[in-house]
Amino acid sequence: MIDPDRLRRLKFRAWHRGTREADYMIGCYFDRFHDGWDEAQVAWFEALIDEEDVDIMGWALGTISVPEAYQGAMMDAMRKLDYVDIPR
């Protein structure tokens, strides 16, 4: 089981990126998928959110190539963007 304090810190970091667009993309991703993550997936997300928002958004939107370290099922899920629920 993943430490709940670790997940709380990740949630905060996912939702406080600096721009609303990045908050929605990264924060909604965390909210939608984190419940099923194992240690390796949490570590992947921790590394991802250390990257610049412009890079993360570019990878998710397909405007820049995804580095090998972030390729795989988790990035594939992020690239679908179907998890983003924008409040109205």
PDB file of N, CA and C in Angstrom:
ATOM      1  N   MET A   1       0.844  -1.194   0.000  1.00  0.00           N
ATOM      2  CA  MET A   1       0.000   0.000   0.000  1.00  0.00           C
ATOM      3  C   MET A   1       0.886   1.252   0.000  1.00  0.00           C
ATOM      4  N   ILE A   2       0.499   2.201  -0.790  1.00  0.00           N
ATOM      5  CA  ILE A   2       1.242   3.451  -0.904  1.00  0.00           C
ATOM      6  C   ILE A   2       0.900   4.349   0.288  1.00  0.00           C
ATOM      7  N   ASP A   3       1.914   4.980   0.846  1.00  0.00           N
ATOM      8  CA  ASP A   3       1.741   5.870   1.996  1.00  0.00           C
ATOM      9  C   ASP A   3       0.753   6.986   1.659  1.00  0.00           C
ATOM     10  N   PRO A   4      -0.324   7.134   2.441  1.00  0.00           N
ATOM     11  CA  PRO A   4      -1.317   8.177   2.164  1.00  0.00           C
ATOM     12  C   PRO A   4      -0.735   9.594   2.168  1.00  0.00           C
ATOM     13  N   ASP A   5       0.260   9.865   3.008  1.00  0.00           N
ATOM     14  CA  ASP A   5       0.890  11.190   3.028  1.00  0.00           C
ATOM     15  C   ASP A   5       1.620  11.453   1.710  1.00  0.00           C
ATOM     16  N   ARG A   6       2.235  10.439   1.178  1.00  0.00           N
ATOM     17  CA  ARG A   6       2.912  10.571  -0.113  1.00  0.00           C
ATOM     18  C   ARG A   6       1.909  10.917  -1.209  1.00  0.00           C
ATOM     19  N   LEU A   7       0.768  10.250  -1.192  1.00  0.00           N
ATOM     20  CA  LEU A   7      -0.271  10.526  -2.183  1.00  0.00           C
ATOM     21  C   LEU A   7      -0.849  11.930  -2.010  1.00  0.00           C
ATOM     22  N   ARG A   8      -1.014  12.384  -0.784  1.00  0.00           N
ATOM     23  CA  ARG A   8      -1.511  13.744  -0.541  1.00  0.00           C
ATOM     24  C   ARG A   8      -0.542  14.785  -1.099  1.00  0.00           C
ATOM     25  N   ARG A   9       0.747  14.551  -0.894  1.00  0.00           N
ATOM     26  CA  ARG A   9       1.745  15.480  -1.438  1.00  0.00           C
ATOM     27  C   ARG A   9       1.707  15.478  -2.964  1.00  0.00           C
ATOM     28  N   LEU A  10       1.568  14.290  -3.553  1.00  0.00           N
ATOM     29  CA  LEU A  10       1.486  14.206  -5.011  1.00  0.00           C
ATOM     30  C   LEU A  10       0.245  14.913  -5.539  1.00  0.00           C
ATOM     31  N   LYS A  11      -0.865  14.747  -4.848  1.00  0.00           N
ATOM     32  CA  LYS A  11      -2.092  15.409  -5.277  1.00  0.00           C
ATOM     33  C   LYS A  11      -1.906  16.922  -5.250  1.00  0.00           C
ATOM     34  N   PHE A  12      -1.320  17.417  -4.189  1.00  0.00           N
ATOM     35  CA  PHE A  12      -1.086  18.857  -4.091  1.00  0.00           C
ATOM     36  C   PHE A  12      -0.207  19.329  -5.241  1.00  0.00           C
ATOM     37  N   ARG A  13       0.884  18.626  -5.483  1.00  0.00           N
ATOM     38  CA  ARG A  13       1.794  19.017  -6.564  1.00  0.00           C
ATOM     39  C   ARG A  13       1.132  18.907  -7.928  1.00  0.00           C
ATOM     40  N   ALA A  14       0.262  17.911  -8.101  1.00  0.00           N
ATOM     41  CA  ALA A  14      -0.430  17.731  -9.380  1.00  0.00           C
ATOM     42  C   ALA A  14      -1.403  18.879  -9.647  1.00  0.00           C
ATOM     43  N   TRP A  15      -2.012  19.401  -8.598  1.00  0.00           N
ATOM     44  CA  TRP A  15      -3.029  20.444  -8.750  1.00  0.00           C
ATOM     45  C   TRP A  15      -2.496  21.867  -8.603  1.00  0.00           C
ATOM     46  N   HIS A  16      -1.238  22.026  -8.282  1.00  0.00           N
ATOM     47  CA  HIS A  16      -0.662  23.365  -8.094  1.00  0.00           C
ATOM     48  C   HIS A  16       0.562  23.516  -8.987  1.00  0.00           C
ATOM     49  N   ARG A  17       0.315  23.572 -10.287  1.00  0.00           N
ATOM     50  CA  ARG A  17       1.377  23.586 -11.273  1.00  0.00           C
ATOM     51  C   ARG A  17       1.771  24.997 -11.694  1.00  0.00           C
ATOM     52  N   GLY A  18       0.867  25.923 -11.632  1.00  0.00           N
ATOM     53  CA  GLY A  18       1.188  27.289 -12.031  1.00  0.00           C
ATOM     54  C   GLY A  18       0.280  27.826 -13.117  1.00  0.00           C
ATOM     55  N   THR A  19      -0.297  26.941 -13.909  1.00  0.00           N
ATOM     56  CA  THR A  19      -1.272  27.372 -14.908  1.00  0.00           C
ATOM     57  C   THR A  19      -2.515  26.505 -14.771  1.00  0.00           C
ATOM     58  N   ARG A  20      -3.644  27.089 -15.087  1.00  0.00           N
ATOM     59  CA  ARG A  20      -4.905  26.353 -14.984  1.00  0.00           C
ATOM     60  C   ARG A  20      -4.905  25.128 -15.899  1.00  0.00           C
ATOM     61  N   GLU A  21      -4.364  25.285 -17.104  1.00  0.00           N
ATOM     62  CA  GLU A  21      -4.345  24.182 -18.064  1.00  0.00           C
ATOM     63  C   GLU A  21      -3.545  22.995 -17.533  1.00  0.00           C
ATOM     64  N   ALA A  22      -2.373  23.288 -16.985  1.00  0.00           N
ATOM     65  CA  ALA A  22      -1.544  22.215 -16.426  1.00  0.00           C
ATOM     66  C   ALA A  22      -2.207  21.608 -15.193  1.00  0.00           C
ATOM     67  N   ASP A  23      -2.824  22.447 -14.365  1.00  0.00           N
ATOM     68  CA  ASP A  23      -3.541  21.931 -13.192  1.00  0.00           C
ATOM     69  C   ASP A  23      -4.596  20.922 -13.612  1.00  0.00           C
ATOM     70  N   TYR A  24      -5.399  21.279 -14.606  1.00  0.00           N
ATOM     71  CA  TYR A  24      -6.458  20.362 -15.057  1.00  0.00           C
ATOM     72  C   TYR A  24      -5.879  19.095 -15.662  1.00  0.00           C
ATOM     73  N   MET A  25      -4.896  19.238 -16.517  1.00  0.00           N
ATOM     74  CA  MET A  25      -4.346  18.065 -17.189  1.00  0.00           C
ATOM     75  C   MET A  25      -3.685  17.108 -16.192  1.00  0.00           C
ATOM     76  N   ILE A  26      -2.822  17.633 -15.354  1.00  0.00           N
ATOM     77  CA  ILE A  26      -2.040  16.795 -14.451  1.00  0.00           C
ATOM     78  C   ILE A  26      -2.844  16.430 -13.205  1.00  0.00           C
ATOM     79  N   GLY A  27      -3.588  17.393 -12.663  1.00  0.00           N
ATOM     80  CA  GLY A  27      -4.403  17.123 -11.482  1.00  0.00           C
ATOM     81  C   GLY A  27      -5.524  16.137 -11.749  1.00  0.00           C
ATOM     82  N   CYS A  28      -6.220  16.320 -12.859  1.00  0.00           N
ATOM     83  CA  CYS A  28      -7.305  15.388 -13.197  1.00  0.00           C
ATOM     84  C   CYS A  28      -6.761  13.996 -13.473  1.00  0.00           C
ATOM     85  N   TYR A  29      -5.586  13.930 -14.093  1.00  0.00           N
ATOM     86  CA  TYR A  29      -4.944  12.633 -14.335  1.00  0.00           C
ATOM     87  C   TYR A  29      -4.700  11.928 -13.001  1.00  0.00           C
ATOM     88  N   PHE A  30      -4.116  12.656 -12.055  1.00  0.00           N
ATOM     89  CA  PHE A  30      -3.868  12.071 -10.743  1.00  0.00           C
ATOM     90  C   PHE A  30      -5.179  11.591 -10.116  1.00  0.00           C
ATOM     91  N   ASP A  31      -6.176  12.458 -10.086  1.00  0.00           N
ATOM     92  CA  ASP A  31      -7.452  12.100  -9.453  1.00  0.00           C
ATOM     93  C   ASP A  31      -8.075  10.861 -10.086  1.00  0.00           C
ATOM     94  N   ARG A  32      -8.013  10.765 -11.394  1.00  0.00           N
ATOM     95  CA  ARG A  32      -8.669   9.666 -12.105  1.00  0.00           C
ATOM     96  C   ARG A  32      -7.961   8.326 -11.916  1.00  0.00           C
ATOM     97  N   PHE A  33      -6.631   8.328 -11.859  1.00  0.00           N
ATOM     98  CA  PHE A  33      -5.906   7.065 -11.936  1.00  0.00           C
ATOM     99  C   PHE A  33      -5.148   6.632 -10.684  1.00  0.00           C
ATOM    100  N   HIS A  34      -4.875   7.488  -9.737  1.00  0.00           N
ATOM    101  CA  HIS A  34      -3.941   7.143  -8.662  1.00  0.00           C
ATOM    102  C   HIS A  34      -4.386   5.989  -7.769  1.00  0.00           C
ATOM    103  N   ASP A  35      -5.676   5.762  -7.654  1.00  0.00           N
ATOM    104  CA  ASP A  35      -6.154   4.701  -6.755  1.00  0.00           C
ATOM    105  C   ASP A  35      -5.577   3.323  -7.074  1.00  0.00           C
ATOM    106  N   GLY A  36      -5.330   3.050  -8.333  1.00  0.00           N
ATOM    107  CA  GLY A  36      -4.842   1.728  -8.720  1.00  0.00           C
ATOM    108  C   GLY A  36      -3.339   1.627  -8.887  1.00  0.00           C
ATOM    109  N   TRP A  37      -2.600   2.679  -8.578  1.00  0.00           N
ATOM    110  CA  TRP A  37      -1.162   2.676  -8.824  1.00  0.00           C
ATOM    111  C   TRP A  37      -0.394   1.826  -7.831  1.00  0.00           C
ATOM    112  N   ASP A  38       0.643   1.164  -8.353  1.00  0.00           N
ATOM    113  CA  ASP A  38       1.590   0.454  -7.499  1.00  0.00           C
ATOM    114  C   ASP A  38       2.813   1.360  -7.293  1.00  0.00           C
ATOM    115  N   GLU A  39       3.817   0.853  -6.613  1.00  0.00           N
ATOM    116  CA  GLU A  39       5.007   1.644  -6.288  1.00  0.00           C
ATOM    117  C   GLU A  39       5.694   2.191  -7.548  1.00  0.00           C
ATOM    118  N   ALA A  40       5.829   1.365  -8.560  1.00  0.00           N
ATOM    119  CA  ALA A  40       6.504   1.801  -9.791  1.00  0.00           C
ATOM    120  C   ALA A  40       5.719   2.909 -10.489  1.00  0.00           C
ATOM    121  N   GLN A  41       4.414   2.822 -10.472  1.00  0.00           N
ATOM    122  CA  GLN A  41       3.591   3.843 -11.112  1.00  0.00           C
ATOM    123  C   GLN A  41       3.635   5.165 -10.341  1.00  0.00           C
ATOM    124  N   VAL A  42       3.640   5.087  -9.027  1.00  0.00           N
ATOM    125  CA  VAL A  42       3.774   6.303  -8.214  1.00  0.00           C
ATOM    126  C   VAL A  42       5.130   6.948  -8.484  1.00  0.00           C
ATOM    127  N   ALA A  43       6.173   6.134  -8.554  1.00  0.00           N
ATOM    128  CA  ALA A  43       7.513   6.659  -8.830  1.00  0.00           C
ATOM    129  C   ALA A  43       7.557   7.315 -10.218  1.00  0.00           C
ATOM    130  N   TRP A  44       6.885   6.720 -11.201  1.00  0.00           N
ATOM    131  CA  TRP A  44       6.807   7.304 -12.541  1.00  0.00           C
ATOM    132  C   TRP A  44       6.155   8.681 -12.477  1.00  0.00           C
ATOM    133  N   PHE A  45       5.039   8.776 -11.753  1.00  0.00           N
ATOM    134  CA  PHE A  45       4.331  10.047 -11.657  1.00  0.00           C
ATOM    135  C   PHE A  45       5.163  11.088 -10.906  1.00  0.00           C
ATOM    136  N   GLU A  46       5.842  10.661  -9.849  1.00  0.00           N
ATOM    137  CA  GLU A  46       6.713  11.587  -9.116  1.00  0.00           C
ATOM    138  C   GLU A  46       7.795  12.155 -10.029  1.00  0.00           C
ATOM    139  N   ALA A  47       8.386  11.312 -10.854  1.00  0.00           N
ATOM    140  CA  ALA A  47       9.406  11.786 -11.796  1.00  0.00           C
ATOM    141  C   ALA A  47       8.781  12.712 -12.838  1.00  0.00           C
ATOM    142  N   LEU A  48       7.612  12.339 -13.322  1.00  0.00           N
ATOM    143  CA  LEU A  48       6.936  13.143 -14.339  1.00  0.00           C
ATOM    144  C   LEU A  48       6.668  14.559 -13.844  1.00  0.00           C
ATOM    145  N   ILE A  49       6.164  14.689 -12.635  1.00  0.00           N
ATOM    146  CA  ILE A  49       5.787  16.026 -12.171  1.00  0.00           C
ATOM    147  C   ILE A  49       6.991  16.874 -11.761  1.00  0.00           C
ATOM    148  N   ASP A  50       8.178  16.290 -11.816  1.00  0.00           N
ATOM    149  CA  ASP A  50       9.394  17.090 -11.660  1.00  0.00           C
ATOM    150  C   ASP A  50       9.769  17.773 -12.969  1.00  0.00           C
ATOM    151  N   GLU A  51       9.132  17.363 -14.060  1.00  0.00           N
ATOM    152  CA  GLU A  51       9.406  17.950 -15.376  1.00  0.00           C
ATOM    153  C   GLU A  51       8.663  19.275 -15.517  1.00  0.00           C
ATOM    154  N   GLU A  52       9.047  20.039 -16.514  1.00  0.00           N
ATOM    155  CA  GLU A  52       8.398  21.315 -16.793  1.00  0.00           C
ATOM    156  C   GLU A  52       6.986  21.080 -17.347  1.00  0.00           C
ATOM    157  N   ASP A  53       6.059  21.937 -16.944  1.00  0.00           N
ATOM    158  CA  ASP A  53       4.676  21.816 -17.411  1.00  0.00           C
ATOM    159  C   ASP A  53       4.568  21.842 -18.928  1.00  0.00           C
ATOM    160  N   VAL A  54       5.327  22.711 -19.555  1.00  0.00           N
ATOM    161  CA  VAL A  54       5.252  22.832 -21.010  1.00  0.00           C
ATOM    162  C   VAL A  54       5.651  21.514 -21.675  1.00  0.00           C
ATOM    163  N   ASP A  55       6.598  20.805 -21.097  1.00  0.00           N
ATOM    164  CA  ASP A  55       7.002  19.507 -21.645  1.00  0.00           C
ATOM    165  C   ASP A  55       5.916  18.451 -21.420  1.00  0.00           C
ATOM    166  N   ILE A  56       5.404  18.381 -20.203  1.00  0.00           N
ATOM    167  CA  ILE A  56       4.351  17.409 -19.895  1.00  0.00           C
ATOM    168  C   ILE A  56       3.148  17.630 -20.811  1.00  0.00           C
ATOM    169  N   MET A  57       2.750  18.870 -20.947  1.00  0.00           N
ATOM    170  CA  MET A  57       1.600  19.174 -21.795  1.00  0.00           C
ATOM    171  C   MET A  57       1.898  18.847 -23.260  1.00  0.00           C
ATOM    172  N   GLY A  58       3.103  19.136 -23.710  1.00  0.00           N
ATOM    173  CA  GLY A  58       3.483  18.808 -25.079  1.00  0.00           C
ATOM    174  C   GLY A  58       3.466  17.309 -25.337  1.00  0.00           C
ATOM    175  N   TRP A  59       3.928  16.534 -24.367  1.00  0.00           N
ATOM    176  CA  TRP A  59       3.900  15.067 -24.513  1.00  0.00           C
ATOM    177  C   TRP A  59       2.467  14.574 -24.565  1.00  0.00           C
ATOM    178  N   ALA A  60       1.634  15.100 -23.671  1.00  0.00           N
ATOM    179  CA  ALA A  60       0.240  14.648 -23.613  1.00  0.00           C
ATOM    180  C   ALA A  60      -0.539  15.058 -24.861  1.00  0.00           C
ATOM    181  N   LEU A  61      -0.251  16.227 -25.381  1.00  0.00           N
ATOM    182  CA  LEU A  61      -0.963  16.711 -26.564  1.00  0.00           C
ATOM    183  C   LEU A  61      -0.366  16.187 -27.865  1.00  0.00           C
ATOM    184  N   GLY A  62       0.801  15.563 -27.779  1.00  0.00           N
ATOM    185  CA  GLY A  62       1.432  15.001 -28.961  1.00  0.00           C
ATOM    186  C   GLY A  62       2.190  16.008 -29.806  1.00  0.00           C
ATOM    187  N   THR A  63       2.491  17.176 -29.241  1.00  0.00           N
ATOM    188  CA  THR A  63       3.218  18.185 -30.006  1.00  0.00           C
ATOM    189  C   THR A  63       4.727  18.016 -29.896  1.00  0.00           C
ATOM    190  N   ILE A  64       5.176  17.277 -28.895  1.00  0.00           N
ATOM    191  CA  ILE A  64       6.597  16.917 -28.800  1.00  0.00           C
ATOM    192  C   ILE A  64       6.699  15.433 -28.455  1.00  0.00           C
ATOM    193  N   SER A  65       7.789  14.831 -28.875  1.00  0.00           N
ATOM    194  CA  SER A  65       8.000  13.402 -28.649  1.00  0.00           C
ATOM    195  C   SER A  65       8.161  13.109 -27.161  1.00  0.00           C
ATOM    196  N   VAL A  66       7.583  12.000 -26.747  1.00  0.00           N
ATOM    197  CA  VAL A  66       7.673  11.568 -25.354  1.00  0.00           C
ATOM    198  C   VAL A  66       9.023  10.888 -25.137  1.00  0.00           C
ATOM    199  N   PRO A  67       9.792  11.325 -24.129  1.00  0.00           N
ATOM    200  CA  PRO A  67      11.056  10.652 -23.833  1.00  0.00           C
ATOM    201  C   PRO A  67      10.819   9.184 -23.461  1.00  0.00           C
ATOM    202  N   GLU A  68      11.787   8.368 -23.754  1.00  0.00           N
ATOM    203  CA  GLU A  68      11.652   6.937 -23.494  1.00  0.00           C
ATOM    204  C   GLU A  68      11.257   6.632 -22.049  1.00  0.00           C
ATOM    205  N   ALA A  69      11.789   7.390 -21.107  1.00  0.00           N
ATOM    206  CA  ALA A  69      11.499   7.149 -19.685  1.00  0.00           C
ATOM    207  C   ALA A  69      10.018   7.285 -19.348  1.00  0.00           C
ATOM    208  N   TYR A  70       9.279   8.041 -20.149  1.00  0.00           N
ATOM    209  CA  TYR A  70       7.866   8.274 -19.857  1.00  0.00           C
ATOM    210  C   TYR A  70       6.927   7.557 -20.819  1.00  0.00           C
ATOM    211  N   GLN A  71       7.466   6.826 -21.777  1.00  0.00           N
ATOM    212  CA  GLN A  71       6.625   6.087 -22.712  1.00  0.00           C
ATOM    213  C   GLN A  71       6.002   4.890 -22.009  1.00  0.00           C
ATOM    214  N   GLY A  72       4.802   4.520 -22.459  1.00  0.00           N
ATOM    215  CA  GLY A  72       4.143   3.347 -21.900  1.00  0.00           C
ATOM    216  C   GLY A  72       2.682   3.609 -21.605  1.00  0.00           C
ATOM    217  N   ALA A  73       2.095   2.700 -20.880  1.00  0.00           N
ATOM    218  CA  ALA A  73       0.651   2.731 -20.620  1.00  0.00           C
ATOM    219  C   ALA A  73       0.210   3.979 -19.868  1.00  0.00           C
ATOM    220  N   MET A  74       1.004   4.446 -18.932  1.00  0.00           N
ATOM    221  CA  MET A  74       0.583   5.620 -18.167  1.00  0.00           C
ATOM    222  C   MET A  74       0.561   6.870 -19.042  1.00  0.00           C
ATOM    223  N   MET A  75       1.554   7.033 -19.891  1.00  0.00           N
ATOM    224  CA  MET A  75       1.544   8.180 -20.796  1.00  0.00           C
ATOM    225  C   MET A  75       0.445   8.005 -21.842  1.00  0.00           C
ATOM    226  N   ASP A  76       0.216   6.782 -22.281  1.00  0.00           N
ATOM    227  CA  ASP A  76      -0.873   6.541 -23.232  1.00  0.00           C
ATOM    228  C   ASP A  76      -2.202   6.998 -22.647  1.00  0.00           C
ATOM    229  N   ALA A  77      -2.428   6.712 -21.369  1.00  0.00           N
ATOM    230  CA  ALA A  77      -3.656   7.143 -20.698  1.00  0.00           C
ATOM    231  C   ALA A  77      -3.704   8.665 -20.602  1.00  0.00           C
ATOM    232  N   MET A  78      -2.563   9.284 -20.332  1.00  0.00           N
ATOM    233  CA  MET A  78      -2.524  10.743 -20.241  1.00  0.00           C
ATOM    234  C   MET A  78      -2.823  11.372 -21.599  1.00  0.00           C
ATOM    235  N   ARG A  79      -2.341  10.769 -22.655  1.00  0.00           N
ATOM    236  CA  ARG A  79      -2.514  11.332 -23.993  1.00  0.00           C
ATOM    237  C   ARG A  79      -3.957  11.259 -24.492  1.00  0.00           C
ATOM    238  N   LYS A  80      -4.776  10.415 -23.892  1.00  0.00           N
ATOM    239  CA  LYS A  80      -6.190  10.341 -24.298  1.00  0.00           C
ATOM    240  C   LYS A  80      -6.958  11.590 -23.879  1.00  0.00           C
ATOM    241  N   LEU A  81      -6.565  12.188 -22.770  1.00  0.00           N
ATOM    242  CA  LEU A  81      -7.185  13.404 -22.233  1.00  0.00           C
ATOM    243  C   LEU A  81      -8.674  13.251 -21.932  1.00  0.00           C
ATOM    244  N   ASP A  82      -9.185  12.040 -21.938  1.00  0.00           N
ATOM    245  CA  ASP A  82     -10.601  11.826 -21.648  1.00  0.00           C
ATOM    246  C   ASP A  82     -10.900  11.863 -20.145  1.00  0.00           C
ATOM    247  N   TYR A  83      -9.901  12.016 -19.342  1.00  0.00           N
ATOM    248  CA  TYR A  83     -10.055  12.061 -17.901  1.00  0.00           C
ATOM    249  C   TYR A  83     -10.244  13.490 -17.389  1.00  0.00           C
ATOM    250  N   VAL A  84     -10.064  14.476 -18.248  1.00  0.00           N
ATOM    251  CA  VAL A  84     -10.156  15.880 -17.825  1.00  0.00           C
ATOM    252  C   VAL A  84     -11.608  16.315 -17.786  1.00  0.00           C
ATOM    253  N   ASP A  85     -12.049  16.696 -16.592  1.00  0.00           N
ATOM    254  CA  ASP A  85     -13.405  17.189 -16.392  1.00  0.00           C
ATOM    255  C   ASP A  85     -13.276  18.657 -15.986  1.00  0.00           C
ATOM    256  N   ILE A  86     -13.542  19.545 -16.919  1.00  0.00           N
ATOM    257  CA  ILE A  86     -13.376  20.979 -16.650  1.00  0.00           C
ATOM    258  C   ILE A  86     -14.658  21.536 -16.047  1.00  0.00           C
ATOM    259  N   PRO A  87     -14.557  22.048 -14.811  1.00  0.00           N
ATOM    260  CA  PRO A  87     -15.744  22.621 -14.161  1.00  0.00           C
ATOM    261  C   PRO A  87     -16.275  23.812 -14.949  1.00  0.00           C
ATOM    262  N   ARG A  88     -17.570  23.935 -14.987  1.00  0.00           N
ATOM    263  CA  ARG A  88     -18.193  25.045 -15.704  1.00  0.00           C
ATOM    264  C   ARG A  88     -18.974  25.901 -14.751  1.00  0.00           C
TER     265      ARG A  88
END
